[in-house]
CSV table of C-alpha atoms in Angstrom, one decimal:
chain,number,residue,atom,x,y,z
A,56,MET,CA,-77.6,90.4,-44.0
A,57,THR,CA,-80.6,92.7,-44.3
A,58,GLU,CA,-81.6,95.0,-41.5
A,59,PRO,CA,-84.1,93.7,-39.0
A,60,SER,CA,-87.5,95.3,-39.7
A,61,VAL,CA,-89.8,96.8,-37.2
A,62,LEU,CA,-93.4,97.9,-37.5
A,63,ILE,CA,-94.4,100.7,-35.1
A,64,ILE,CA,-98.0,101.0,-34.2
A,65,ASP,CA,-99.3,103.9,-32.1
A,66,ASP,CA,-102.4,106.2,-32.5
A,67,GLU,CA,-100.3,109.3,-31.5
A,68,GLU,CA,-98.3,110.6,-34.5
A,69,MET,CA,-95.7,112.3,-32.4
A,70,VAL,CA,-94.9,109.0,-30.6
A,71,ARG,CA,-94.7,107.1,-34.0
A,72,THR,CA,-92.4,109.7,-35.4
A,73,ALA,CA,-90.0,109.8,-32.4
A,74,LEU,CA,-89.8,106.0,-32.3
A,75,ASP,CA,-89.3,105.8,-36.1
A,76,GLN,CA,-86.4,108.2,-35.9
A,77,TRP,CA,-84.8,106.5,-32.9
A,78,LEU,CA,-85.0,103.0,-34.3
A,79,ARG,CA,-83.7,104.0,-37.7
A,80,LEU,CA,-80.7,105.6,-36.0
A,81,SER,CA,-80.3,102.3,-34.1
A,82,GLY,CA,-80.0,100.3,-37.3
A,83,PHE,CA,-83.5,99.0,-37.9
A,84,ALA,CA,-85.7,99.3,-41.0
A,85,THR,CA,-89.0,100.7,-39.9
A,86,ALA,CA,-92.6,101.2,-41.0
A,87,THR,CA,-95.4,102.8,-39.1
A,88,ALA,CA,-99.2,102.4,-38.7
A,89,ALA,CA,-101.8,104.4,-36.7
A,90,ASN,CA,-104.1,101.5,-35.9
A,91,VAL,CA,-104.5,97.7,-36.1
A,92,GLY,CA,-106.3,97.9,-39.5
A,93,GLU,CA,-103.4,99.7,-41.1
A,94,ALA,CA,-100.9,97.5,-39.3
A,95,MET,CA,-102.4,94.3,-40.8
A,96,THR,CA,-102.0,95.7,-44.3
A,97,VAL,CA,-98.3,96.6,-43.6
A,98,ILE,CA,-97.7,93.2,-42.1
A,99,ASP,CA,-99.0,91.4,-45.2
A,100,ASP,CA,-97.0,93.7,-47.5
A,101,LYS,CA,-93.6,94.0,-45.6
A,102,HIS,CA,-93.5,90.9,-43.3
A,103,PRO,CA,-91.7,92.7,-40.5
A,104,HIS,CA,-89.5,90.8,-38.0
A,105,VAL,CA,-90.9,92.7,-35.0
A,106,VAL,CA,-94.2,94.5,-34.3
A,107,LEU,CA,-93.9,97.3,-31.6
A,108,THR,CA,-97.4,98.3,-30.6
A,109,ASP,CA,-99.2,100.3,-28.0
A,110,VAL,CA,-101.8,98.2,-26.1
A,111,ARG,CA,-104.6,100.7,-25.7
A,112,MET,CA,-105.7,102.3,-29.0
A,113,PRO,CA,-109.1,103.2,-30.5
A,114,GLY,CA,-110.8,100.2,-32.0
A,115,LEU,CA,-108.8,97.0,-31.9
A,116,SER,CA,-106.1,96.8,-29.2
A,117,GLY,CA,-102.5,95.7,-29.3
A,118,LEU,CA,-103.6,92.4,-27.7
A,119,ASP,CA,-106.1,91.9,-30.5
A,120,LEU,CA,-103.3,92.3,-33.0
A,121,LEU,CA,-101.1,89.9,-31.1
A,122,ARG,CA,-103.8,87.2,-31.1
A,123,SER,CA,-104.3,87.7,-34.8
A,124,ILE,CA,-100.6,87.3,-35.6
A,125,ASN,CA,-100.4,84.1,-33.5
A,126,GLU,CA,-103.6,82.7,-35.1
A,127,ARG,CA,-102.1,83.2,-38.6
A,128,GLY,CA,-98.8,81.6,-37.5
A,129,LEU,CA,-96.7,84.5,-38.8
A,130,PRO,CA,-93.0,84.4,-37.9
A,131,THR,CA,-93.2,87.9,-36.4
A,132,GLU,CA,-92.5,88.8,-32.7
A,133,VAL,CA,-94.7,91.3,-30.9
A,134,ILE,CA,-93.5,93.7,-28.2
A,135,LEU,CA,-96.3,95.5,-26.3
A,136,ILE,CA,-96.0,99.0,-24.8
A,137,THR,CA,-98.5,100.7,-22.5
A,138,GLY,CA,-98.7,103.6,-20.2
A,139,HIS,CA,-101.5,102.0,-18.3
A,140,GLY,CA,-99.9,98.6,-17.7
A,141,ASP,CA,-100.3,96.5,-14.6
A,142,VAL,CA,-99.4,92.9,-13.7
A,143,PRO,CA,-102.6,91.2,-14.9
A,144,MET,CA,-102.2,92.8,-18.3
A,145,ALA,CA,-98.6,91.8,-18.5
A,146,VAL,CA,-99.4,88.2,-17.6
A,147,GLU,CA,-102.2,88.2,-20.2
A,148,ALA,CA,-99.9,89.5,-22.9
A,149,MET,CA,-97.1,87.0,-22.2
A,150,ARG,CA,-99.7,84.1,-22.2
A,151,ALA,CA,-101.0,85.4,-25.5
A,152,GLY,CA,-97.4,85.0,-26.9
A,153,ALA,CA,-95.9,88.4,-26.6
A,154,PHE,CA,-92.1,88.5,-26.8
A,155,ASP,CA,-91.9,91.3,-24.3
A,156,PHE,CA,-94.0,93.8,-22.4
A,157,LEU,CA,-92.6,97.3,-21.6
A,158,GLN,CA,-94.3,100.0,-19.5
A,159,LYS,CA,-93.9,103.7,-20.2
A,160,PRO,CA,-91.7,105.4,-19.5
A,161,TYR,CA,-89.1,102.9,-20.7
A,162,VAL,CA,-85.3,103.3,-21.2
A,163,PRO,CA,-84.6,103.7,-24.9
A,164,ASP,CA,-81.6,101.3,-24.7
A,165,GLN,CA,-83.8,98.8,-23.0
A,166,LEU,CA,-86.3,99.0,-25.9
A,167,VAL,CA,-83.5,98.6,-28.6
A,168,ALA,CA,-82.1,95.6,-26.7
A,169,SER,CA,-85.6,94.0,-26.6
A,170,ILE,CA,-86.2,94.6,-30.3
A,171,SER,CA,-82.8,93.2,-31.2
A,172,ARG,CA,-83.6,90.0,-29.3
A,173,ALA,CA,-87.0,89.7,-30.8
A,174,ALA,CA,-85.7,90.3,-34.3
A,175,GLU,CA,-83.1,87.4,-33.8
A,176,GLN,CA,-85.9,85.2,-32.6
A,177,ALA,CA,-88.0,86.0,-35.6
A,178,ARG,CA,-85.1,85.3,-38.0
A,179,LEU,CA,-84.5,81.9,-36.4
A,180,LYS,CA,-88.2,81.1,-36.8
A,181,ARG,CA,-88.1,82.0,-40.5
A,182,GLU,CA,-85.0,80.0,-41.1
A,183,LEU,CA,-86.6,77.0,-39.5
A,184,ALA,CA,-89.8,77.5,-41.5
A,185,ASP,CA,-87.8,77.7,-44.7
A,186,LEU,CA,-85.9,74.5,-43.9
A,187,ARG,CA,-89.1,72.7,-43.2
A,188,ARG,CA,-90.6,73.8,-46.5
A,189,LYS,CA,-87.5,72.8,-48.3
A,190,LEU,CA,-87.4,69.4,-46.6
A,191,ASP,CA,-91.1,68.7,-47.2
A,192,GLY,CA,-91.0,69.8,-50.9
A,193,GLY,CA,-87.5,68.3,-51.5
A,194,GLU,CA,-88.4,64.9,-50.0
A,195,THR,CA,-91.3,64.6,-52.5
A,196,GLU,CA,-89.0,65.3,-55.4
A,197,LEU,CA,-86.3,63.1,-53.9
A,198,ALA,CA,-88.7,60.2,-53.6
A,199,THR,CA,-88.6,59.9,-57.4
A,200,ARG,CA,-84.8,59.3,-57.3
A,201,LEU,CA,-84.3,57.4,-54.1
A,202,VAL,CA,-87.3,55.1,-54.5
A,203,GLY,CA,-88.8,53.2,-51.6
A,204,SER,CA,-91.5,53.4,-48.9
A,205,SER,CA,-89.6,51.6,-46.1
A,206,ARG,CA,-88.9,53.6,-43.0
A,207,ILE,CA,-85.1,53.2,-43.6
A,208,MET,CA,-85.5,54.9,-47.0
A,209,GLU,CA,-87.6,57.7,-45.6
A,210,GLU,CA,-84.9,58.4,-43.0
A,211,LEU,CA,-82.2,58.2,-45.7
A,212,ARG,CA,-84.0,60.8,-47.9
A,213,ARG,CA,-84.4,63.1,-44.9
A,214,SER,CA,-80.7,62.8,-44.1
A,215,VAL,CA,-79.7,63.5,-47.7
A,216,LEU,CA,-81.7,66.7,-47.8
A,217,GLU,CA,-80.4,67.9,-44.5
A,218,LEU,CA,-76.7,67.1,-45.5
A,219,ALA,CA,-77.1,68.6,-49.0
A,220,SER,CA,-77.5,72.1,-47.5
A,221,ILE,CA,-74.4,71.7,-45.2
A,222,PRO,CA,-71.0,72.5,-46.7
A,223,ALA,CA,-69.4,69.3,-45.4
A,224,ASP,CA,-67.4,66.4,-46.9
A,225,ILE,CA,-69.3,63.1,-46.6
A,226,ILE,CA,-68.6,59.4,-46.6
A,227,VAL,CA,-71.2,57.2,-48.2
A,228,LEU,CA,-71.0,53.5,-47.3
A,229,GLY,CA,-72.9,50.6,-48.7
A,230,GLU,CA,-72.7,47.2,-50.4
A,231,THR,CA,-72.1,47.0,-54.2
A,232,GLY,CA,-75.2,48.2,-56.1
A,233,THR,CA,-76.9,50.0,-53.2
A,234,GLY,CA,-76.9,53.3,-55.1
A,235,LYS,CA,-73.9,55.2,-53.7
A,236,GLU,CA,-73.4,57.3,-56.8
A,237,VAL,CA,-77.1,58.0,-57.0
A,238,VAL,CA,-77.0,59.4,-53.4
A,239,ALA,CA,-73.9,61.4,-54.2
A,240,ARG,CA,-75.7,63.0,-57.2
A,241,CYS,CA,-78.7,63.8,-55.0
A,242,LEU,CA,-76.4,65.5,-52.4
A,243,HIS,CA,-75.1,67.6,-55.2
A,244,ASP,CA,-78.4,68.4,-57.0
A,245,PHE,CA,-80.2,69.4,-53.8
A,246,SER,CA,-77.3,71.6,-52.6
A,247,PRO,CA,-76.3,75.2,-53.2
A,248,ARG,CA,-73.6,73.7,-55.6
A,249,ALA,CA,-76.2,72.3,-57.9
A,250,LYS,CA,-75.2,74.6,-60.8
A,251,GLY,CA,-71.6,73.5,-60.5
A,252,ALA,CA,-70.1,70.3,-62.0
A,253,PHE,CA,-70.7,66.9,-60.6
A,254,VAL,CA,-67.5,64.8,-61.3
A,255,ALA,CA,-67.4,61.1,-60.5
A,256,VAL,CA,-64.1,59.2,-60.3
A,257,ASN,CA,-63.9,55.5,-59.9
A,258,CYS,CA,-60.6,55.0,-58.0
A,259,ALA,CA,-60.5,51.3,-58.6
A,260,ALA,CA,-60.6,51.8,-62.4
A,261,ILE,CA,-57.5,54.1,-62.6
A,262,PRO,CA,-54.0,52.5,-62.8
A,263,ALA,CA,-51.9,53.4,-59.8
A,264,GLU,CA,-49.3,55.1,-62.0
A,265,LEU,CA,-51.9,57.4,-63.5
A,266,ILE,CA,-54.1,58.3,-60.6
A,267,GLU,CA,-52.2,61.5,-59.6
A,268,SER,CA,-52.4,62.8,-63.1
A,269,GLU,CA,-56.1,61.9,-63.3
A,270,LEU,CA,-56.9,63.7,-60.0
A,271,PHE,CA,-54.5,66.6,-60.0
A,272,GLY,CA,-53.9,67.2,-63.7
A,273,HIS,CA,-50.5,67.9,-65.3
A,274,GLU,CA,-48.6,70.4,-67.4
A,275,SER,CA,-47.1,69.6,-70.7
A,276,GLY,CA,-43.9,67.6,-70.3
A,277,ALA,CA,-44.5,66.8,-66.6
A,278,PHE,CA,-43.6,63.2,-67.3
A,279,THR,CA,-42.9,60.9,-70.2
A,280,GLY,CA,-46.0,60.9,-72.4
A,281,ALA,CA,-47.5,64.1,-71.1
A,282,GLY,CA,-47.8,65.8,-74.4
A,283,GLY,CA,-50.2,68.6,-73.3
A,284,GLN,CA,-51.8,70.2,-70.4
A,285,ARG,CA,-54.5,68.2,-68.6
A,286,ILE,CA,-57.1,69.5,-66.1
A,287,GLY,CA,-57.4,67.1,-63.1
A,288,LYS,CA,-60.7,66.0,-61.6
A,289,PHE,CA,-60.2,68.2,-58.5
A,290,GLU,CA,-59.9,71.3,-60.6
A,291,TYR,CA,-62.6,70.3,-63.0
A,292,ALA,CA,-65.0,69.8,-60.1
A,293,ASN,CA,-64.2,73.3,-58.7
A,294,GLY,CA,-67.4,75.0,-57.6
A,295,GLY,CA,-69.3,71.7,-57.5
A,296,THR,CA,-69.0,68.1,-56.1
A,297,LEU,CA,-66.3,65.5,-56.6
A,298,LEU,CA,-67.2,61.8,-56.0
A,299,LEU,CA,-64.3,59.6,-55.1
A,300,ASP,CA,-66.0,56.2,-55.6
A,301,GLU,CA,-64.4,53.0,-54.3
A,302,ILE,CA,-61.9,55.2,-52.4
A,303,GLU,CA,-60.7,52.2,-50.5
A,304,SER,CA,-58.9,51.1,-53.7
A,305,MET,CA,-56.8,54.3,-53.8
A,306,PRO,CA,-53.0,53.6,-53.3
A,307,LEU,CA,-51.7,54.8,-49.9
A,308,LEU,CA,-49.3,57.2,-51.5
A,309,ALA,CA,-52.1,58.9,-53.5
A,310,GLN,CA,-54.2,59.0,-50.3
A,311,ALA,CA,-51.5,61.1,-48.6
A,312,LYS,CA,-51.5,63.6,-51.5
A,313,VAL,CA,-55.3,63.7,-51.6
A,314,LEU,CA,-55.4,64.4,-47.9
A,315,ARG,CA,-53.2,67.5,-48.4
A,316,VAL,CA,-55.5,68.8,-51.2
A,317,ILE,CA,-58.6,68.3,-49.1
A,318,GLN,CA,-57.0,69.9,-46.0
A,319,GLU,CA,-55.5,72.9,-47.8
A,320,ARG,CA,-58.2,73.2,-50.5
A,321,VAL,CA,-55.6,73.9,-53.1
A,322,VAL,CA,-54.2,71.7,-55.9
A,323,GLU,CA,-51.0,71.8,-58.0
A,324,ARG,CA,-50.9,70.2,-61.4
A,325,LEU,CA,-48.0,67.8,-61.8
A,326,GLY,CA,-45.1,69.7,-63.2
A,327,SER,CA,-46.4,73.1,-61.9
A,328,ASN,CA,-45.7,75.2,-58.8
A,329,ARG,CA,-48.9,77.2,-59.1
A,330,GLN,CA,-51.5,76.5,-56.4
A,331,ILE,CA,-55.1,76.6,-57.6
A,332,PRO,CA,-57.7,77.4,-54.9
A,333,LEU,CA,-60.5,74.9,-54.6
A,334,ASP,CA,-64.1,75.4,-53.5
A,335,LEU,CA,-65.8,72.0,-53.7
A,336,ARG,CA,-67.5,69.2,-51.7
A,337,ILE,CA,-65.9,65.8,-51.5
A,338,VAL,CA,-68.1,62.7,-51.4
A,339,ALA,CA,-66.1,59.5,-50.7
A,340,ALA,CA,-68.0,56.3,-51.4
A,341,SER,CA,-66.9,52.8,-50.3
A,342,LYS,CA,-68.2,49.3,-50.1
A,343,ALA,CA,-65.7,48.6,-47.3
A,344,ASP,CA,-65.9,49.8,-43.7
A,345,LEU,CA,-63.3,52.6,-43.8
A,346,ALA,CA,-63.0,52.7,-40.1
A,347,ALA,CA,-62.0,49.0,-40.0
A,348,GLU,CA,-59.7,49.5,-43.1
A,349,SER,CA,-57.9,52.3,-41.3
A,350,GLN,CA,-57.4,50.3,-38.2
A,351,ALA,CA,-56.0,47.5,-40.3
A,352,GLY,CA,-53.6,49.9,-42.0
A,353,ARG,CA,-55.1,49.5,-45.4
A,354,PHE,CA,-56.5,53.0,-45.5
A,355,ARG,CA,-55.0,56.2,-44.0
A,356,ALA,CA,-56.6,57.0,-40.7
A,357,ASP,CA,-56.0,60.7,-41.1
A,358,LEU,CA,-57.7,60.8,-44.4
A,359,TYR,CA,-60.7,58.8,-43.0
A,360,TYR,CA,-61.0,61.3,-40.1
A,361,ARG,CA,-60.7,64.3,-42.4
A,362,LEU,CA,-63.4,63.0,-44.8
A,363,ASN,CA,-65.7,61.8,-42.0
A,364,MET,CA,-67.5,65.1,-41.3
A,365,ALA,CA,-70.7,63.2,-41.9
A,366,GLU,CA,-71.5,59.6,-42.9
A,367,LEU,CA,-74.4,57.9,-44.7
A,368,HIS,CA,-75.0,54.2,-44.5
A,369,LEU,CA,-77.0,52.8,-47.5
A,370,PRO,CA,-79.1,49.8,-46.6
A,371,PRO,CA,-78.9,46.6,-48.6
A,372,LEU,CA,-82.0,45.8,-50.6
A,373,ARG,CA,-82.7,42.7,-48.4
A,374,ALA,CA,-83.2,45.0,-45.4
A,375,ARG,CA,-85.7,47.2,-47.2
A,376,GLY,CA,-88.8,45.0,-47.0
A,377,ASP,CA,-91.3,45.5,-49.8
A,378,ASP,CA,-89.1,48.1,-51.5
A,379,SER,CA,-87.9,45.4,-53.9
A,380,VAL,CA,-91.4,45.1,-55.4
A,381,ILE,CA,-91.8,48.9,-55.5
A,382,LEU,CA,-88.4,49.3,-57.2
A,383,PHE,CA,-89.0,46.5,-59.6
A,384,HIS,CA,-92.2,48.2,-60.8
A,385,HIS,CA,-90.3,51.5,-61.1
A,386,PHE,CA,-87.5,49.9,-63.2
A,387,LEU,CA,-89.9,47.8,-65.2
A,388,ALA,CA,-92.0,50.8,-66.3
A,389,ASP,CA,-88.7,52.6,-67.2
A,390,ALA,CA,-87.4,49.6,-69.2
A,391,ALA,CA,-90.6,49.1,-71.1
A,392,ARG,CA,-90.5,52.8,-72.1
A,393,ARG,CA,-86.9,52.5,-73.3
A,394,PHE,CA,-87.5,49.3,-75.2
A,395,GLY,CA,-90.8,50.4,-76.6
A,396,ARG,CA,-92.6,47.4,-75.0
A,397,PRO,CA,-95.8,47.2,-73.0
A,398,VAL,CA,-95.3,46.8,-69.3
A,399,PRO,CA,-95.5,43.1,-68.4
A,400,SER,CA,-97.9,42.0,-65.6
A,401,LEU,CA,-96.5,40.5,-62.4
A,402,HIS,CA,-98.1,37.4,-61.0
A,403,PRO,CA,-98.2,36.5,-57.3
A,404,ALA,CA,-95.4,34.0,-57.8
A,405,ASP,CA,-93.3,36.8,-59.3
A,406,ILE,CA,-93.9,39.0,-56.3
A,407,SER,CA,-93.0,36.2,-53.9
A,408,ALA,CA,-89.8,35.6,-55.8
A,409,LEU,CA,-88.9,39.3,-55.6
A,410,LEU,CA,-89.5,39.4,-51.8
A,411,SER,CA,-87.6,36.2,-51.1
A,412,HIS,CA,-84.5,36.8,-53.2
A,413,ALA,CA,-81.4,37.9,-51.2
A,414,TRP,CA,-80.3,40.4,-54.0
A,415,PRO,CA,-76.6,40.2,-53.4
A,416,GLY,CA,-76.2,42.8,-56.2
A,417,ASN,CA,-78.8,45.0,-54.6
A,418,VAL,CA,-80.5,47.6,-56.7
A,419,ARG,CA,-78.2,47.1,-59.6
A,420,GLU,CA,-79.1,43.4,-59.8
A,421,LEU,CA,-82.8,44.3,-59.5
A,422,LYS,CA,-82.6,46.8,-62.3
A,423,GLY,CA,-81.0,44.2,-64.6
A,424,ALA,CA,-83.7,41.7,-63.8
A,425,ALA,CA,-86.4,44.3,-64.6
A,426,ASP,CA,-84.7,45.0,-67.9
A,427,ARG,CA,-84.6,41.3,-68.9
A,428,PHE,CA,-88.2,40.9,-67.8
A,429,ALA,CA,-89.3,43.9,-69.9
A,430,LEU,CA,-87.6,42.5,-72.9
A,431,GLY,CA,-90.2,39.8,-73.1
A,432,LEU,CA,-89.0,36.9,-70.9
A,433,GLY,CA,-92.2,37.1,-68.9
A,434,ALA,CA,-94.3,36.9,-72.1
A,435,THR,CA,-92.6,33.6,-73.1
A,436,GLY,CA,-93.6,31.8,-70.0
A,437,ARG,CA,-90.5,32.4,-67.9
A,438,SER,CA,-91.0,33.8,-64.5
A,439,ILE,CA,-88.9,36.2,-62.4
A,440,SER,CA,-87.6,33.1,-60.5
A,441,ASP,CA,-86.1,31.9,-63.8
A,442,ILE,CA,-84.6,35.3,-64.5
A,443,ILE,CA,-82.9,35.7,-61.1
A,444,GLY,CA,-81.9,32.1,-61.0
A,445,GLN,CA,-84.1,31.3,-58.0
A,446,ARG,CA,-85.5,27.8,-58.1
A,447,ALA,CA,-88.7,27.8,-56.0
A,448,PRO,CA,-90.6,24.5,-55.5
A,449,ILE,CA,-93.4,23.9,-57.9
A,450,ALA,CA,-96.8,23.9,-56.3
A,451,ALA,CA,-98.4,20.5,-55.9
A,452,GLY,CA,-101.8,21.7,-57.2
A,453,ASN,CA,-103.0,24.0,-59.9
A,454,SER,CA,-105.2,26.4,-57.9
A,455,LEU,CA,-104.0,29.9,-57.0
A,456,GLY,CA,-104.3,29.1,-53.3
A,457,GLU,CA,-102.1,26.1,-53.6
A,458,ARG,CA,-99.5,27.9,-55.7
A,459,LEU,CA,-99.4,30.9,-53.3
A,460,ALA,CA,-99.0,28.5,-50.3
A,461,ALA,CA,-96.1,26.8,-52.0
A,462,TYR,CA,-94.3,30.1,-52.6
A,463,GLU,CA,-95.1,31.4,-49.1
A,464,ARG,CA,-93.5,28.2,-47.7
A,465,HIS,CA,-90.5,28.7,-50.0
A,466,VAL,CA,-90.1,32.3,-48.8
A,467,ILE,CA,-90.2,31.3,-45.1
A,468,GLU,CA,-87.8,28.4,-45.6
A,469,THR,CA,-85.4,30.6,-47.5
A,470,GLU,CA,-85.4,33.2,-44.8
A,471,LEU,CA,-85.1,30.6,-42.1
A,472,ASP,CA,-82.1,29.1,-43.8
A,473,ARG,CA,-80.5,32.6,-44.3
A,474,ASN,CA,-81.0,33.3,-40.5
A,475,GLU,CA,-79.8,29.9,-39.3
A,476,ASP,CA,-83.2,28.9,-38.2
A,477,SER,CA,-83.6,31.9,-35.8
A,478,ILE,CA,-87.4,32.6,-35.5
A,479,ALA,CA,-86.7,36.1,-34.1
A,480,ALA,CA,-84.4,37.1,-36.9
A,481,THR,CA,-86.7,35.6,-39.6
A,482,ALA,CA,-89.7,37.4,-38.2
A,483,GLU,CA,-87.8,40.6,-38.2
A,484,ALA,CA,-86.5,40.1,-41.8
A,485,LEU,CA,-90.0,39.3,-43.0
A,486,GLN,CA,-91.5,42.1,-40.9
A,487,VAL,CA,-94.2,40.0,-39.3
A,488,PRO,CA,-94.9,39.3,-35.6
A,489,ARG,CA,-93.3,36.1,-34.3
A,490,ARG,CA,-96.7,34.7,-33.4
A,491,THR,CA,-97.8,35.2,-37.0
A,492,LEU,CA,-94.7,33.5,-38.3
A,493,ALA,CA,-95.2,30.6,-36.0
A,494,GLU,CA,-98.8,30.2,-37.1
A,495,LYS,CA,-97.8,30.3,-40.8
A,496,MET,CA,-95.1,27.7,-40.2
A,497,SER,CA,-97.5,25.4,-38.5
A,498,ARG,CA,-100.2,25.8,-41.2
A,499,LEU,CA,-97.7,25.4,-44.1
A,500,ARG,CA,-95.8,22.6,-42.2
A,501,VAL,CA,-92.5,24.5,-42.4
A,502,ARG,CA,-89.9,22.8,-40.1
A,503,ARG,CA,-86.7,24.4,-38.8
């Protein structure tokens, strides 16, 4: 950690020199200025943690400098010193935002202690400012990968950015197709480990008899068929991030061995006694509730507790409001580019179908629908309702208003059916006030 820096301001050269020597011996990096004008130049150049200034000086005073620093919002603490101090001046200085106010003659150790506290306060302010800048800038970039404008997605992006900078193992829970691997990749790419490897393992796709070799690696001859040395996924991900997807499918025996690796942060290849140190983050993804699985004895409770340093819950698409339309536009533009086709237009009926569909396959299902629509199904007269297998009632009339009313009725009836005729649940799912829903139901003659 770099030394805390202090800018000393006093119009008397002897005082500046004495303070400079004393504070250097006390472990601070120092700079000096004879007046406020010089001080502002030094502040802009060196960004000191603490400004130690005399109050009464020719020209601008120490209080003037304090107000200027506060107006500019600089993460610098100010300690004022005066030989002419009194209570009103001290009160004015503290109200103006001074960290401390010392009157000459002061005890040198008291001054050093005050500067140390001020430097720590300035350091915390800078760390907080850096974190805010990182979050604000990172969230904008992350929005192109975790697409959606719903409040739940804004909160998810904020959580991903905060957790990415923390060296903690994480559990990501969500239904099939909600984007668990996408979130895991974002946790890696926005973390200090971004330059390391991101390794994804689908635990459900590995035969039980091969999972230990796949995860831990093996030496030549470790077992029948082991013709050569193999680097396991844990070792391959060293320095980066390892995603254990569908971890609920991992056999219990393998879970016990994975627990030991995660606890000890060392791995041994099968057939070897050499321990290989590990420095990596584990992201465990599951479509099942691991807490419930551990209580039922289908997942090791100790592994669950060890992995659960932090937990992210990914929302299903049906809980994300208008995000289905935003995502569909996003995937449609991408598919059109990949297939070399123009981007098809969406009609109001298509948008209604997107909003009313339950999306059991979540984002993965939505992306597939966008791919099929971009391939030209929309141009041949088929609608999104046809693509996703949703049979909405045909409007009785031909006018746009009649068609929209028919689809609006279909959306409400579908949501009522899904929520067992609960008006409150349906209004919440459609994100409309209950009174508005009741008025629409009356106008459209929708019955429970």
